[in-house]
């Protein structure tokens, strides 16, 4: 599905969040193999703070560049508090599909963005996303049991939480 992730509006805080947050979100969505990202260079509309207080998006413009869904966001950092509002729209219908507001610390930025990526995956598939989960892998040479082995085979185990 073609999806556009617009540059975020930064109310207060580090202006690099404008492109940094969409990059994290886009990287997550690409990993699913469910979404085709519409490149930012194709975006015809600049999202502003007014889009979070009633101004509608130009859905016809998003559809024109091939986006079937659009993600917009607003981020603010005040002291040690981070607030991010993210919205997912159906560009073909012009409707809001999901909107979430998250608060935390700037150190939690990645986990917050991963949570919204999970919401997007769930909205389209009904299955929870895996972003923010941890995978551990252990391996050892077969038949090694503490001594050198000439075997090139490895055994291992994957555990996810």
Short mmCIF file of C-alpha atoms in Angstrom, two decimals:
data_model
loop_
_atom_site.label_atom_id
_atom_site.label_comp_id
_atom_site.label_asym_id
_atom_site.label_seq_id
_atom_site.Cartn_x
_atom_site.Cartn_y
_atom_site.Cartn_z
CA UNK A 1 0.00 0.00 0.00
CA UNK A 2 1.42 3.42 -0.90
CA UNK A 3 1.77 5.56 2.23
CA UNK A 4 3.21 9.04 2.70
CA UNK A 5 4.86 10.07 5.97
CA UNK A 6 5.01 13.85 5.99
CA UNK A 7 7.64 15.91 7.78
CA UNK A 8 6.44 16.53 11.32
CA UNK A 9 5.56 19.92 12.72
CA UNK A 10 7.83 20.85 15.65
CA UNK A 11 6.14 23.25 18.04
CA UNK A 12 9.04 23.54 20.45
CA UNK A 13 12.26 21.65 20.59
CA UNK A 14 14.90 20.35 18.24
CA UNK A 15 13.95 21.17 14.61
CA UNK A 16 15.67 17.95 13.46
CA UNK A 17 12.67 16.06 14.89
CA UNK A 18 10.75 17.28 11.83
CA UNK A 19 12.56 14.76 9.64
CA UNK A 20 13.95 12.45 12.32
CA UNK A 21 10.60 11.13 13.52
CA UNK A 22 9.26 10.38 10.01
CA UNK A 23 12.54 8.58 9.23
CA UNK A 24 12.10 6.22 12.20
CA UNK A 25 8.45 5.62 11.28
CA UNK A 26 9.23 5.09 7.58
CA UNK A 27 12.04 2.64 8.39
CA UNK A 28 9.60 0.63 10.53
CA UNK A 29 6.88 0.55 7.89
CA UNK A 30 9.27 -0.51 5.12
CA UNK A 31 10.36 -3.50 7.22
CA UNK A 32 6.82 -4.90 7.15
CA UNK A 33 6.81 -5.26 3.36
CA UNK A 34 3.16 -4.07 3.52
CA UNK A 35 3.85 -0.47 2.59
CA UNK A 36 5.48 1.40 -0.26
CA UNK A 37 6.73 4.78 0.94
CA UNK A 38 5.92 7.77 -1.22
CA UNK A 39 9.22 9.70 -1.24
CA UNK A 40 9.21 13.04 0.61
CA UNK A 41 10.41 14.77 -2.57
CA UNK A 42 7.01 13.96 -4.13
CA UNK A 43 4.98 15.54 -1.31
CA UNK A 44 3.04 18.53 -2.59
CA UNK A 45 1.67 19.78 0.72
CA UNK A 46 3.58 21.07 3.72
CA UNK A 47 1.91 20.06 6.97
CA UNK A 48 1.59 22.94 9.45
CA UNK A 49 0.30 23.41 12.97
CA UNK A 50 -3.03 24.51 11.46
CA UNK A 51 -3.61 20.90 10.35
CA UNK A 52 -3.85 20.01 14.04
CA UNK A 53 -6.47 22.64 14.79
CA UNK A 54 -9.05 22.08 12.08
CA UNK A 55 -7.43 22.80 8.70
CA UNK A 56 -8.04 19.78 6.44
CA UNK A 57 -5.31 18.11 4.43
CA UNK A 58 -5.42 18.37 0.66
CA UNK A 59 -6.31 14.74 0.08
CA UNK A 60 -6.58 15.24 -3.67
CA UNK A 61 -2.92 16.31 -3.69
CA UNK A 62 -1.86 13.26 -1.68
CA UNK A 63 -3.84 10.97 -4.00
CA UNK A 64 -2.28 12.68 -7.02
CA UNK A 65 1.18 11.55 -5.91
CA UNK A 66 -0.09 8.01 -5.35
CA UNK A 67 -0.56 7.98 -1.57
CA UNK A 68 -3.47 5.92 -0.30
CA UNK A 69 -2.64 6.80 3.31
CA UNK A 70 -0.91 9.78 4.93
CA UNK A 71 0.76 10.13 8.32
CA UNK A 72 1.22 13.55 9.91
CA UNK A 73 2.59 14.50 13.29
CA UNK A 74 3.21 17.28 15.76
CA UNK A 75 6.08 17.11 18.26
CA UNK A 76 7.02 19.34 21.19
CA UNK A 77 9.78 19.16 23.75
CA UNK A 78 9.38 21.18 26.94
CA UNK A 79 12.23 20.63 29.32
CA UNK A 80 12.47 16.89 29.89
CA UNK A 81 8.99 16.12 28.48
CA UNK A 82 8.28 15.02 24.94
CA UNK A 83 4.79 15.14 23.43
CA UNK A 84 3.99 13.68 20.02
CA UNK A 85 0.62 13.62 18.29
CA UNK A 86 0.42 11.36 15.24
CA UNK A 87 -2.44 10.85 12.83
CA UNK A 88 -3.07 8.34 10.06
CA UNK A 89 -5.48 9.35 7.31
CA UNK A 90 -7.05 7.40 4.48
CA UNK A 91 -6.18 9.67 1.54
CA UNK A 92 -8.69 8.03 -0.80
CA UNK A 93 -11.65 8.59 1.55
CA UNK A 94 -10.29 11.70 3.28
CA UNK A 95 -10.97 10.20 6.70
CA UNK A 96 -9.04 9.92 9.93
CA UNK A 97 -8.17 6.29 10.63
CA UNK A 98 -6.25 6.59 13.88
CA UNK A 99 -4.89 9.39 16.04
CA UNK A 100 -2.72 9.03 19.14
CA UNK A 101 -0.96 11.40 21.50
CA UNK A 102 2.07 10.12 23.38
CA UNK A 103 4.08 11.73 26.15
CA UNK A 104 7.39 10.71 27.61
CA UNK A 105 10.98 11.81 27.77
CA UNK A 106 13.15 12.60 24.75
CA UNK A 107 15.01 9.33 25.46
CA UNK A 108 11.76 7.45 24.76
CA UNK A 109 11.35 8.95 21.27
CA UNK A 110 12.12 5.75 19.35
CA UNK A 111 9.83 3.58 21.47
CA UNK A 112 7.00 6.10 21.07
CA UNK A 113 7.38 6.13 17.29
CA UNK A 114 7.54 2.31 17.23
CA UNK A 115 4.25 2.21 19.14
CA UNK A 116 2.55 4.29 16.46
CA UNK A 117 4.05 2.12 13.71
CA UNK A 118 2.41 -0.82 15.50
CA UNK A 119 -0.91 1.07 15.44
CA UNK A 120 -0.61 1.59 11.69
CA UNK A 121 0.10 -2.09 11.08
CA UNK A 122 -2.82 -3.07 13.33
CA UNK A 123 -5.18 -0.64 11.57
CA UNK A 124 -4.49 -2.22 8.18
CA UNK A 125 -4.05 -5.87 9.16
CA UNK A 126 -5.72 -6.49 12.52
CA UNK A 127 -2.41 -7.96 13.69
CA UNK A 128 -0.17 -6.27 16.27
CA UNK A 129 3.15 -4.98 14.93
CA UNK A 130 6.50 -6.14 16.29
CA UNK A 131 8.23 -2.79 16.57
CA UNK A 132 9.81 -2.23 19.96
CA UNK A 133 10.09 -5.94 20.70
CA UNK A 134 13.40 -7.53 21.48
CA UNK A 135 14.90 -10.57 19.84
CA UNK A 136 17.79 -12.45 21.39
CA UNK A 137 19.86 -15.06 19.61
CA UNK A 138 22.40 -17.44 21.04
CA UNK A 139 24.58 -19.81 19.08
CA UNK A 140 27.40 -22.23 19.62
CA UNK A 141 29.31 -24.59 17.38
CA UNK A 142 27.68 -28.05 17.24
CA UNK A 143 29.34 -30.64 19.46
CA UNK A 144 31.64 -28.06 21.02
CA UNK A 145 30.79 -28.66 24.69
CA UNK A 146 33.71 -26.53 25.85
CA UNK A 147 36.34 -27.90 23.48
CA UNK A 148 37.44 -26.85 20.03
CA UNK A 149 35.39 -28.28 17.23
CA UNK A 150 36.33 -28.82 13.62
CA UNK A 151 32.66 -28.81 12.70
CA UNK A 152 31.43 -25.83 10.72
CA UNK A 153 27.83 -26.37 11.87
CA UNK A 154 26.19 -24.07 14.40
CA UNK A 155 23.16 -24.54 16.57
CA UNK A 156 21.14 -21.68 17.91
CA UNK A 157 17.93 -20.49 19.47
CA UNK A 158 15.84 -17.40 18.91
CA UNK A 159 13.78 -15.97 21.74
CA UNK A 160 11.43 -13.02 21.40
CA UNK A 161 9.72 -11.07 24.13
#
